[in-house]
mmCIF file of C-alpha atoms in Angstrom:
data_model
loop_
_atom_site.group_PDB
_atom_site.id
_atom_site.type_symbol
_atom_site.label_atom_id
_atom_site.label_comp_id
_atom_site.label_asym_id
_atom_site.label_seq_id
_atom_site.Cartn_x
_atom_site.Cartn_y
_atom_site.Cartn_z
ATOM 1 C CA MET A 1 20.943 -20.881 -8.420
ATOM 2 C CA MET A 2 18.109 -23.346 -8.249
ATOM 3 C CA HIS A 3 17.746 -25.786 -5.414
ATOM 4 C CA THR A 4 15.365 -28.671 -5.279
ATOM 5 C CA ALA A 5 13.654 -27.477 -2.147
ATOM 6 C CA ALA A 6 13.384 -23.932 -3.423
ATOM 7 C CA ALA A 7 11.831 -25.135 -6.665
ATOM 8 C CA THR A 8 8.849 -26.668 -4.902
ATOM 9 C CA VAL A 9 5.561 -24.850 -5.241
ATOM 10 C CA TRP A 10 5.401 -21.972 -2.819
ATOM 11 C CA GLU A 11 2.257 -21.337 -0.832
ATOM 12 C CA ALA A 12 1.870 -17.596 -0.583
ATOM 13 C CA PRO A 13 0.532 -16.127 2.654
ATOM 14 C CA VAL A 14 -3.115 -15.122 2.487
ATOM 15 C CA GLY A 15 -3.414 -11.835 0.627
ATOM 16 C CA VAL A 16 -0.010 -11.876 -1.048
ATOM 17 C CA GLU A 17 -1.181 -14.211 -3.809
ATOM 18 C CA ASP A 18 -4.075 -11.910 -4.615
ATOM 19 C CA GLU A 19 -1.819 -8.840 -4.654
ATOM 20 C CA LEU A 20 0.692 -10.615 -6.903
ATOM 21 C CA SER A 21 -2.031 -11.673 -9.346
ATOM 22 C CA ARG A 22 -3.367 -8.121 -9.476
ATOM 23 C CA LEU A 23 0.125 -6.761 -9.951
ATOM 24 C CA ARG A 24 0.779 -9.060 -12.901
ATOM 25 C CA ARG A 25 -2.476 -7.884 -14.444
ATOM 26 C CA GLY A 26 -1.105 -4.335 -14.235
ATOM 27 C CA ASP A 27 -3.083 -3.068 -11.244
ATOM 28 C CA PRO A 28 -0.939 -0.203 -9.824
ATOM 29 C CA GLU A 29 -2.684 -0.382 -6.431
ATOM 30 C CA ALA A 30 -1.395 -3.923 -5.908
ATOM 31 C CA LEU A 31 2.224 -2.785 -5.792
ATOM 32 C CA GLY A 32 1.337 -0.173 -3.184
ATOM 33 C CA ALA A 33 -0.312 -2.880 -1.093
ATOM 34 C CA LEU A 34 2.825 -5.043 -1.321
ATOM 35 C CA VAL A 35 5.036 -2.095 -0.316
ATOM 36 C CA GLU A 36 2.913 -1.635 2.771
ATOM 37 C CA ARG A 37 2.825 -5.344 3.578
ATOM 38 C CA TYR A 38 6.598 -5.775 3.401
ATOM 39 C CA GLN A 39 7.648 -2.334 4.690
ATOM 40 C CA HIS A 40 9.024 -3.360 8.091
ATOM 41 C CA ARG A 41 10.566 -6.680 7.062
ATOM 42 C CA LEU A 42 12.341 -5.272 4.024
ATOM 43 C CA TYR A 43 13.495 -2.085 5.743
ATOM 44 C CA ARG A 44 14.763 -4.068 8.757
ATOM 45 C CA TYR A 45 16.686 -6.475 6.508
ATOM 46 C CA LEU A 46 18.282 -3.602 4.583
ATOM 47 C CA CYS A 47 19.151 -1.799 7.823
ATOM 48 C CA ARG A 48 20.887 -4.901 9.118
ATOM 49 C CA LEU A 49 22.728 -5.443 5.866
ATOM 50 C CA VAL A 50 23.984 -1.911 5.163
ATOM 51 C CA GLY A 51 23.952 -0.661 8.767
ATOM 52 C CA ASP A 52 22.727 2.808 7.863
ATOM 53 C CA PRO A 53 19.059 3.907 7.985
ATOM 54 C CA ALA A 54 19.369 6.531 5.231
ATOM 55 C CA THR A 55 20.983 4.070 2.818
ATOM 56 C CA ALA A 56 18.408 1.448 3.802
ATOM 57 C CA GLU A 57 15.595 3.880 2.918
ATOM 58 C CA ASP A 58 17.147 4.611 -0.454
ATOM 59 C CA LEU A 59 17.623 0.915 -1.167
ATOM 60 C CA PHE A 60 14.061 0.204 -0.031
ATOM 61 C CA GLN A 61 12.740 2.563 -2.722
ATOM 62 C CA GLN A 62 15.132 1.229 -5.358
ATOM 63 C CA THR A 63 14.025 -2.307 -4.547
ATOM 64 C CA TRP A 64 10.387 -1.520 -5.262
ATOM 65 C CA LEU A 65 11.250 0.324 -8.467
ATOM 66 C CA ARG A 66 13.178 -2.781 -9.557
ATOM 67 C CA VAL A 67 10.252 -5.013 -8.549
ATOM 68 C CA ALA A 68 7.919 -2.892 -10.709
ATOM 69 C CA GLU A 69 10.301 -3.285 -13.645
ATOM 70 C CA GLN A 70 10.908 -6.994 -13.277
ATOM 71 C CA ILE A 71 7.671 -8.420 -11.896
ATOM 72 C CA HIS A 72 6.994 -10.069 -15.269
ATOM 73 C CA ARG A 73 10.069 -12.232 -14.625
ATOM 74 C CA TYR A 74 8.747 -13.527 -11.316
ATOM 75 C CA ASP A 75 7.410 -17.082 -11.486
ATOM 76 C CA GLN A 76 4.313 -17.253 -9.283
ATOM 77 C CA GLY A 77 5.055 -20.832 -8.283
ATOM 78 C CA ARG A 78 8.153 -19.649 -6.482
ATOM 79 C CA ASN A 79 8.659 -17.991 -3.144
ATOM 80 C CA PHE A 80 7.944 -14.262 -3.451
ATOM 81 C CA ASP A 81 9.693 -13.452 -0.162
ATOM 82 C CA ALA A 82 12.909 -15.028 -1.430
ATOM 83 C CA TRP A 83 12.556 -13.288 -4.813
ATOM 84 C CA LEU A 84 11.921 -9.910 -3.185
ATOM 85 C CA PHE A 85 14.834 -10.262 -0.780
ATOM 86 C CA ARG A 86 17.036 -11.382 -3.677
ATOM 87 C CA VAL A 87 16.253 -8.128 -5.497
ATOM 88 C CA ALA A 88 17.038 -6.141 -2.331
ATOM 89 C CA HIS A 89 20.184 -8.207 -1.688
ATOM 90 C CA ASN A 90 21.569 -7.532 -5.168
ATOM 91 C CA LEU A 91 20.976 -3.790 -4.883
ATOM 92 C CA ALA A 92 22.457 -3.634 -1.373
ATOM 93 C CA ILE A 93 25.544 -5.622 -2.367
ATOM 94 C CA ASP A 94 26.063 -3.332 -5.376
ATOM 95 C CA SER A 95 25.786 -0.330 -3.067
ATOM 96 C CA LEU A 96 28.230 -1.772 -0.522
ATOM 97 C CA ARG A 97 30.628 -2.731 -3.313
ATOM 98 C CA ARG A 98 30.515 0.832 -4.618
ATOM 99 C CA TYR A 99 30.813 2.734 -1.350
ATOM 100 C CA ARG A 100 32.233 0.306 1.233
ATOM 101 C CA PRO A 101 33.926 -2.547 -0.620
ATOM 102 C CA GLU A 102 35.920 -3.488 2.479
ATOM 103 C CA SER A 103 32.682 -4.568 4.189
ATOM 104 C CA LEU A 104 32.318 -7.371 1.639
ATOM 105 C CA ASP A 105 35.719 -8.939 2.268
ATOM 106 C CA GLU A 106 35.664 -12.705 2.213
ATOM 107 C CA PRO A 107 36.214 -14.078 5.705
ATOM 108 C CA LEU A 108 39.725 -15.307 6.430
ATOM 109 C CA PRO A 109 40.243 -19.076 6.758
ATOM 110 C CA SER A 110 39.761 -18.734 10.501
ATOM 111 C CA GLY A 111 36.285 -17.420 9.792
ATOM 112 C CA GLU A 112 37.339 -13.939 10.796
ATOM 113 C CA SER A 113 36.849 -11.090 8.354
ATOM 114 C CA ARG A 114 39.527 -8.511 7.588
ATOM 115 C CA VAL A 115 37.030 -5.935 8.740
ATOM 116 C CA GLU A 116 36.792 -7.637 12.102
ATOM 117 C CA ARG A 117 40.505 -7.115 12.598
ATOM 118 C CA VAL A 118 40.120 -3.374 12.430
ATOM 119 C CA PRO A 119 38.901 -2.168 15.802
ATOM 120 C CA ASP A 120 35.825 -0.084 15.203
ATOM 121 C CA ASP A 121 34.164 0.677 18.462
ATOM 122 C CA ALA A 122 32.283 3.711 17.193
ATOM 123 C CA PRO A 123 28.645 2.689 17.127
ATOM 124 C CA SER A 124 26.711 3.445 13.953
ATOM 125 C CA ALA A 125 23.656 5.699 13.900
ATOM 126 C CA LEU A 126 21.540 2.568 14.075
ATOM 127 C CA ASP A 127 23.436 1.300 17.128
ATOM 128 C CA LEU A 128 22.863 4.518 19.033
ATOM 129 C CA VAL A 129 19.124 4.000 19.136
ATOM 130 C CA VAL A 130 19.240 0.513 20.623
ATOM 131 C CA GLU A 131 19.130 -0.031 24.344
ATOM 132 C CA GLN A 132 22.246 -0.992 26.272
ATOM 133 C CA GLU A 133 20.731 -4.239 27.487
ATOM 134 C CA TRP A 134 21.559 -7.813 26.538
ATOM 135 C CA SER A 135 19.603 -7.741 23.320
ATOM 136 C CA GLY A 136 20.912 -4.239 22.687
ATOM 137 C CA ARG A 137 24.467 -5.494 23.127
ATOM 138 C CA ILE A 138 23.731 -8.289 20.706
ATOM 139 C CA ALA A 139 22.480 -5.747 18.180
ATOM 140 C CA ILE A 140 25.637 -3.670 18.556
ATOM 141 C CA ALA A 141 27.866 -6.751 18.264
ATOM 142 C CA ILE A 142 25.988 -7.864 15.142
ATOM 143 C CA GLY A 143 26.403 -4.373 13.687
ATOM 144 C CA GLN A 144 30.170 -4.860 13.918
ATOM 145 C CA LEU A 145 30.167 -8.151 12.026
ATOM 146 C CA PRO A 146 30.879 -8.283 8.295
ATOM 147 C CA ALA A 147 27.854 -7.600 6.082
ATOM 148 C CA ILE A 148 27.547 -11.193 4.892
ATOM 149 C CA TYR A 149 27.294 -12.415 8.510
ATOM 150 C CA ARG A 150 24.809 -9.727 9.542
ATOM 151 C CA GLU A 151 22.696 -10.649 6.568
ATOM 152 C CA VAL A 152 22.480 -14.368 7.249
ATOM 153 C CA LEU A 153 21.685 -13.807 10.938
ATOM 154 C CA ALA A 154 18.935 -11.334 10.059
ATOM 155 C CA LEU A 155 17.341 -13.665 7.534
ATOM 156 C CA ARG A 156 17.464 -16.714 9.791
ATOM 157 C CA PHE A 157 16.572 -15.283 13.182
ATOM 158 C CA GLU A 158 14.633 -12.103 12.460
ATOM 159 C CA GLU A 159 12.871 -13.024 9.228
ATOM 160 C CA GLU A 160 12.608 -16.700 10.247
ATOM 161 C CA MET A 161 13.522 -17.843 6.749
ATOM 162 C CA LYS A 162 14.295 -21.483 6.064
ATOM 163 C CA LEU A 163 17.814 -22.209 4.868
ATOM 164 C CA GLU A 164 16.540 -22.985 1.371
ATOM 165 C CA GLU A 165 14.854 -19.579 1.242
ATOM 166 C CA ILE A 166 18.030 -17.865 2.433
ATOM 167 C CA SER A 167 19.977 -19.743 -0.208
ATOM 168 C CA GLU A 168 17.574 -18.496 -2.877
ATOM 169 C CA SER A 169 17.647 -14.943 -1.527
ATOM 170 C CA LEU A 170 21.437 -14.793 -1.525
ATOM 171 C CA GLY A 171 21.940 -16.775 -4.710
ATOM 172 C CA ALA A 172 24.398 -18.946 -2.781
ATOM 173 C CA PRO A 173 24.528 -22.741 -2.341
ATOM 174 C CA LEU A 174 22.967 -24.260 0.752
ATOM 175 C CA SER A 175 26.387 -25.399 2.009
ATOM 176 C CA THR A 176 27.664 -21.798 1.838
ATOM 177 C CA VAL A 177 24.654 -20.561 3.782
ATOM 178 C CA LYS A 178 25.266 -23.163 6.510
ATOM 179 C CA THR A 179 28.943 -22.288 6.753
ATOM 180 C CA ARG A 180 28.162 -18.584 6.842
ATOM 181 C CA LEU A 181 25.521 -19.072 9.548
ATOM 182 C CA ARG A 182 27.849 -21.126 11.735
ATOM 183 C CA ARG A 183 30.709 -18.654 11.357
ATOM 184 C CA ALA A 184 28.387 -15.722 11.978
ATOM 185 C CA LEU A 185 27.235 -17.190 15.287
ATOM 186 C CA GLU A 186 30.779 -18.058 16.319
ATOM 187 C CA SER A 187 32.039 -14.569 15.409
ATOM 188 C CA LEU A 188 29.158 -13.010 17.304
ATOM 189 C CA ARG A 189 29.925 -15.053 20.366
ATOM 190 C CA ALA A 190 33.629 -14.185 20.185
ATOM 191 C CA ARG A 191 32.746 -10.503 19.838
ATOM 192 C CA LEU A 192 30.398 -10.616 22.828
ATOM 193 C CA ALA A 193 33.075 -12.395 24.853
ATOM 194 C CA SER A 194 35.731 -9.826 23.954
ATOM 195 C CA SER A 195 33.396 -6.990 24.952
ATOM 196 C CA GLY A 196 32.680 -8.672 28.272
ATOM 197 C CA ALA A 197 29.004 -9.220 27.508
ATOM 198 C CA ILE A 198 29.462 -12.943 28.065
ATOM 199 C CA SER A 199 32.133 -14.734 30.014
ATOM 200 C CA GLU A 200 32.897 -17.671 27.782
ATOM 201 C CA VAL A 201 34.770 -17.455 24.493
ATOM 202 C CA THR A 202 34.607 -21.019 23.265
ATOM 203 C CA PRO A 203 31.222 -22.695 23.318
ATOM 204 C CA MET B 1 31.262 -42.503 21.308
ATOM 205 C CA ASN B 2 34.895 -41.673 20.582
ATOM 206 C CA ALA B 3 36.505 -38.232 20.849
ATOM 207 C CA LYS B 4 36.429 -37.728 17.067
ATOM 208 C CA ASP B 5 32.677 -38.289 16.846
ATOM 209 C CA HIS B 6 32.148 -36.070 19.857
ATOM 210 C CA SER B 7 34.157 -33.285 18.238
ATOM 211 C CA ALA B 8 32.248 -33.644 14.946
ATOM 212 C CA LEU B 9 28.927 -33.372 16.741
ATOM 213 C CA ARG B 10 30.070 -30.345 18.724
ATOM 214 C CA GLU B 11 30.703 -28.542 15.453
ATOM 215 C CA LYS B 12 27.078 -29.082 14.550
ATOM 216 C CA LEU B 13 25.710 -27.644 17.798
ATOM 217 C CA THR B 14 25.618 -24.117 16.349
ATOM 218 C CA LEU B 15 23.561 -25.176 13.369
ATOM 219 C CA ALA B 16 21.350 -27.386 15.527
ATOM 220 C CA ALA B 17 20.540 -24.426 17.762
ATOM 221 C CA ALA B 18 19.787 -22.350 14.659
ATOM 222 C CA GLY B 19 17.406 -25.033 13.384
ATOM 223 C CA ALA B 20 19.578 -25.401 10.307
ATOM 224 C CA LEU B 21 20.064 -29.171 10.290
ATOM 225 C CA ASP B 22 17.985 -31.801 8.547
ATOM 226 C CA GLY B 23 15.738 -34.012 10.659
ATOM 227 C CA ALA B 24 18.176 -36.923 10.999
ATOM 228 C CA SER B 25 21.130 -34.725 12.006
ATOM 229 C CA GLN B 26 18.965 -32.801 14.442
ATOM 230 C CA MET B 27 17.841 -36.070 16.078
ATOM 231 C CA GLU B 28 21.446 -37.218 16.300
ATOM 232 C CA ILE B 29 22.429 -34.020 18.097
ATOM 233 C CA GLU B 30 19.451 -34.243 20.455
ATOM 234 C CA ARG B 31 20.299 -37.862 21.328
ATOM 235 C CA HIS B 32 23.932 -36.960 21.919
ATOM 236 C CA ALA B 33 23.034 -33.937 24.051
ATOM 237 C CA ALA B 34 20.730 -36.095 26.163
ATOM 238 C CA ALA B 35 23.703 -38.277 27.062
ATOM 239 C CA CYS B 36 26.405 -35.580 27.197
ATOM 240 C CA PRO B 37 25.850 -32.817 29.794
ATOM 241 C CA ASP B 38 28.685 -30.726 28.367
ATOM 242 C CA CYS B 39 27.197 -30.643 24.849
ATOM 243 C CA ALA B 40 23.707 -30.137 26.299
ATOM 244 C CA ALA B 41 24.967 -27.031 28.103
ATOM 245 C CA LYS B 42 26.630 -25.703 24.926
ATOM 246 C CA LEU B 43 23.490 -26.366 22.909
ATOM 247 C CA ALA B 44 21.429 -24.462 25.456
ATOM 248 C CA GLN B 45 23.867 -21.529 25.262
ATOM 249 C CA TRP B 46 23.647 -21.377 21.469
ATOM 250 C CA ARG B 47 19.851 -21.526 21.692
ATOM 251 C CA GLN B 48 19.907 -18.636 24.170
ATOM 252 C CA MET B 49 21.934 -16.628 21.719
ATOM 253 C CA GLY B 50 19.442 -17.378 18.953
ATOM 254 C CA LEU B 51 16.637 -16.262 21.223
ATOM 255 C CA ALA B 52 18.504 -13.050 22.068
ATOM 256 C CA ILE B 53 18.941 -12.290 18.350
ATOM 257 C CA ARG B 54 15.207 -12.801 17.805
ATOM 258 C CA ARG B 55 14.491 -10.395 20.676
ATOM 259 C CA MET B 56 16.805 -7.647 19.441
ATOM 260 C CA PRO B 57 15.304 -4.179 19.087
ATOM 261 C CA LYS B 58 13.864 -4.161 15.589
ATOM 262 C CA PRO B 59 14.061 -1.040 13.449
ATOM 263 C CA LEU B 60 10.693 -0.155 11.933
ATOM 264 C CA ALA B 61 10.222 1.505 8.580
ATOM 265 C CA PRO B 62 10.111 5.286 9.190
ATOM 266 C CA ALA B 63 6.797 7.083 8.897
ATOM 267 C CA GLY B 64 6.143 8.237 5.370
ATOM 268 C CA LEU B 65 8.478 5.759 3.675
ATOM 269 C CA VAL B 66 5.592 3.788 2.195
ATOM 270 C CA GLU B 67 3.915 6.954 0.905
ATOM 271 C CA ARG B 68 7.160 8.284 -0.573
ATOM 272 C CA THR B 69 7.800 4.944 -2.263
ATOM 273 C CA ARG B 70 4.270 4.823 -3.661
ATOM 274 C CA ALA B 71 4.640 8.377 -4.998
ATOM 275 C CA LEU B 72 7.937 7.403 -6.623
ATOM 276 C CA LEU B 73 6.327 4.360 -8.244
ATOM 277 C CA ILE B 74 3.413 6.431 -9.556
ATOM 278 C CA GLU B 75 5.808 9.078 -10.917
ATOM 279 C CA ARG B 76 7.959 6.424 -12.635
ATOM 280 C CA SER B 77 4.877 4.729 -14.058
ATOM 281 C CA ALA B 78 3.543 8.056 -15.403
ATOM 282 C CA ARG B 79 6.914 8.883 -16.952
ATOM 283 C CA GLU B 80 7.084 5.494 -18.656
ATOM 284 C CA ALA B 81 3.508 5.875 -19.937
ATOM 285 C CA GLU B 82 4.421 9.306 -21.337
ATOM 286 C CA ALA B 83 7.550 7.882 -22.992
ATOM 287 C CA ARG B 84 5.471 5.095 -24.583
ATOM 288 C CA SER B 85 2.901 7.636 -25.749
ATOM 289 C CA ASN B 86 5.634 9.894 -27.190
ATOM 290 C CA PHE B 87 7.160 6.961 -29.024
ATOM 291 C CA ARG B 88 3.815 5.988 -30.539
ATOM 292 C CA GLY B 89 3.204 9.613 -31.551
ATOM 293 C CA LEU B 90 6.638 9.846 -33.147
ATOM 294 C CA ALA B 91 6.162 6.584 -35.054
ATOM 295 C CA LEU B 92 2.768 7.776 -36.367
ATOM 296 C CA LEU B 93 4.252 11.121 -37.405
ATOM 297 C CA VAL B 94 7.062 9.434 -39.340
ATOM 298 C CA LEU B 95 4.576 7.113 -41.047
ATOM 299 C CA PHE B 96 2.385 10.087 -41.907
ATOM 300 C CA VAL B 97 5.313 11.997 -43.467
ATOM 301 C CA TRP B 98 6.304 9.014 -45.588
ATOM 302 C CA ALA B 99 2.728 8.305 -46.641
ATOM 303 C CA MET B 100 2.213 11.925 -47.657
ATOM 304 C CA THR B 101 5.459 11.861 -49.604
ATOM 305 C CA LEU B 102 4.446 8.758 -51.533
ATOM 306 C CA LEU B 103 0.889 9.934 -52.119
ATOM 307 C CA ALA B 104 2.014 13.371 -53.272
ATOM 308 C CA TRP B 105 4.611 11.960 -55.658
ATOM 309 C CA PRO B 106 2.339 11.562 -58.758
ATOM 310 C CA LEU B 107 1.077 15.113 -58.319
ATOM 311 C CA GLU B 108 4.596 16.484 -57.885
ATOM 312 C CA ARG B 109 5.695 14.588 -60.972
ATOM 313 C CA GLN B 110 2.929 16.206 -63.039
ATOM 314 C CA LEU B 111 3.784 19.661 -61.723
ATOM 315 C CA VAL B 112 7.522 19.176 -62.277
ATOM 316 C CA ALA B 113 6.934 17.845 -65.800
ATOM 317 C CA GLY B 114 4.780 20.905 -66.563
ATOM 318 C CA ALA B 115 7.266 23.344 -65.081
ATOM 319 C CA ALA B 116 10.193 21.647 -66.855
ATOM 320 C CA SER B 117 8.369 21.806 -70.149
ATOM 321 C CA TRP B 118 7.590 25.475 -69.630
ATOM 322 C CA LEU B 119 11.218 26.237 -68.666
ATOM 323 C CA ALA B 120 12.528 23.925 -71.413
ATOM 324 C CA LEU B 121 14.458 21.717 -68.912
ATOM 325 C CA ASP B 122 15.083 17.953 -68.878
ATOM 326 C CA SER B 123 11.951 16.744 -67.014
ATOM 327 C CA THR B 124 13.569 13.426 -65.839
ATOM 328 C CA ARG B 125 16.503 15.245 -64.280
ATOM 329 C CA ALA B 126 14.292 17.852 -62.636
ATOM 330 C CA GLY B 127 12.057 15.048 -61.251
ATOM 331 C CA ALA B 128 15.107 13.278 -59.785
ATOM 332 C CA TRP B 129 16.156 16.471 -57.996
ATOM 333 C CA VAL B 130 12.681 16.970 -56.532
ATOM 334 C CA PHE B 131 12.570 13.306 -55.458
ATOM 335 C CA ALA B 132 15.970 13.588 -53.746
ATOM 336 C CA TYR B 133 14.913 16.840 -52.089
ATOM 337 C CA THR B 134 11.711 15.216 -50.768
ATOM 338 C CA ILE B 135 13.546 12.168 -49.399
ATOM 339 C CA LEU B 136 16.219 14.299 -47.728
ATOM 340 C CA GLY B 137 13.523 16.507 -46.211
ATOM 341 C CA SER B 138 11.720 13.470 -44.776
ATOM 342 C CA ILE B 139 14.929 12.046 -43.321
ATOM 343 C CA ALA B 140 15.898 15.399 -41.819
ATOM 344 C CA GLY B 141 12.404 15.781 -40.301
ATOM 345 C CA THR B 142 12.536 12.295 -38.772
ATOM 346 C CA ALA B 143 16.042 12.866 -37.403
ATOM 347 C CA ALA B 144 14.970 16.183 -35.862
ATOM 348 C CA ALA B 145 11.967 14.512 -34.201
ATOM 349 C CA VAL B 146 14.175 11.752 -32.772
ATOM 350 C CA VAL B 147 16.773 14.236 -31.469
ATOM 351 C CA LEU B 148 14.044 16.350 -29.854
ATOM 352 C CA GLY B 149 12.527 13.246 -28.276
ATOM 353 C CA LEU B 150 15.888 12.127 -26.859
ATOM 354 C CA HIS B 151 16.644 15.621 -25.577
ATOM 355 C CA ARG B 152 13.289 15.759 -23.811
ATOM 356 C CA ARG B 153 13.817 12.325 -22.247
ATOM 357 C CA GLN B 154 17.282 13.327 -20.946
ATOM 358 C CA GLY B 155 15.791 16.484 -19.483
ATOM 359 C CA ALA B 156 13.122 14.450 -17.670
ATOM 360 C CA GLY B 157 15.837 12.104 -16.336
ATOM 361 C CA ARG B 158 17.824 15.016 -14.909
ATOM 362 C CA VAL B 159 14.756 16.391 -13.141
ATOM 363 C CA ALA B 160 14.032 12.961 -11.614
#
């Protein structure tokens, strides 16, 4: 979906523009440079979204294969970050739909997901490596949120994307992104309160 | 400010703390928070949560992932280049077979006419049989090349 703000000319970070131009001219080294440039951001996003490092690695590779196939469709005036994350988002959602469809349940009217109702205190492999401090507790609590909430929190707070960029990455309207972000934060807070990490339930 | 307005603004505190409001709405929240200690405290709490999310332990891409991805991209690129090359080769081969068939036709016609005359056969009928045989041979050759090409491609896909 196109949004006015997202359609404005995107100013690529220094270096990315050059790599994109080279890639469109068919320079194979340029794609390798982009893989290196985006390795941590893309892997981190996929880890947050699918919650499993091995699946994130697989999706990371699939994303770049898809980028190589479809780079001719990318409009250089648009935001490459949003385009790249959109490719990764689509592959990750397909994967979740295939193997864990319950993780994509629409939130209930209360903002709570059906998944949230199922107690699942077993930390994932990713959770086990994080420290048991405040930020570690936040990471664990986020890992227990539905995928669509984890995703929007990761894009906003970790990747520092603007809402318009998130909207473009997810292919969702701006209003949906705002609603999802608000509900994600409220669910996170409720989860932290129920685990005793914070004392207050209602902000 | 009445209770309804207060409640509406409180709903926006989350988004304000996430920097997800437009300039005017953000200003409105800031002004309200400056006059409302309760909302100011809530806003500060949401901001703290945002800060905590930003400071979460961040997973880094494992060592070797970039190299493995690059190798995969090179392998895919090489396979596609080979497939393109095979397709071009196949197309040239088919063209060559058809060109040879057409070029050889006058010669074949002379030979068939001579042989038919020697064997006392109907030369037009014998020529038609040779023509049909040549066309069928060309089609069978092309089909075999295509089947072999597809088989090879499927084999490469299974290995990958």
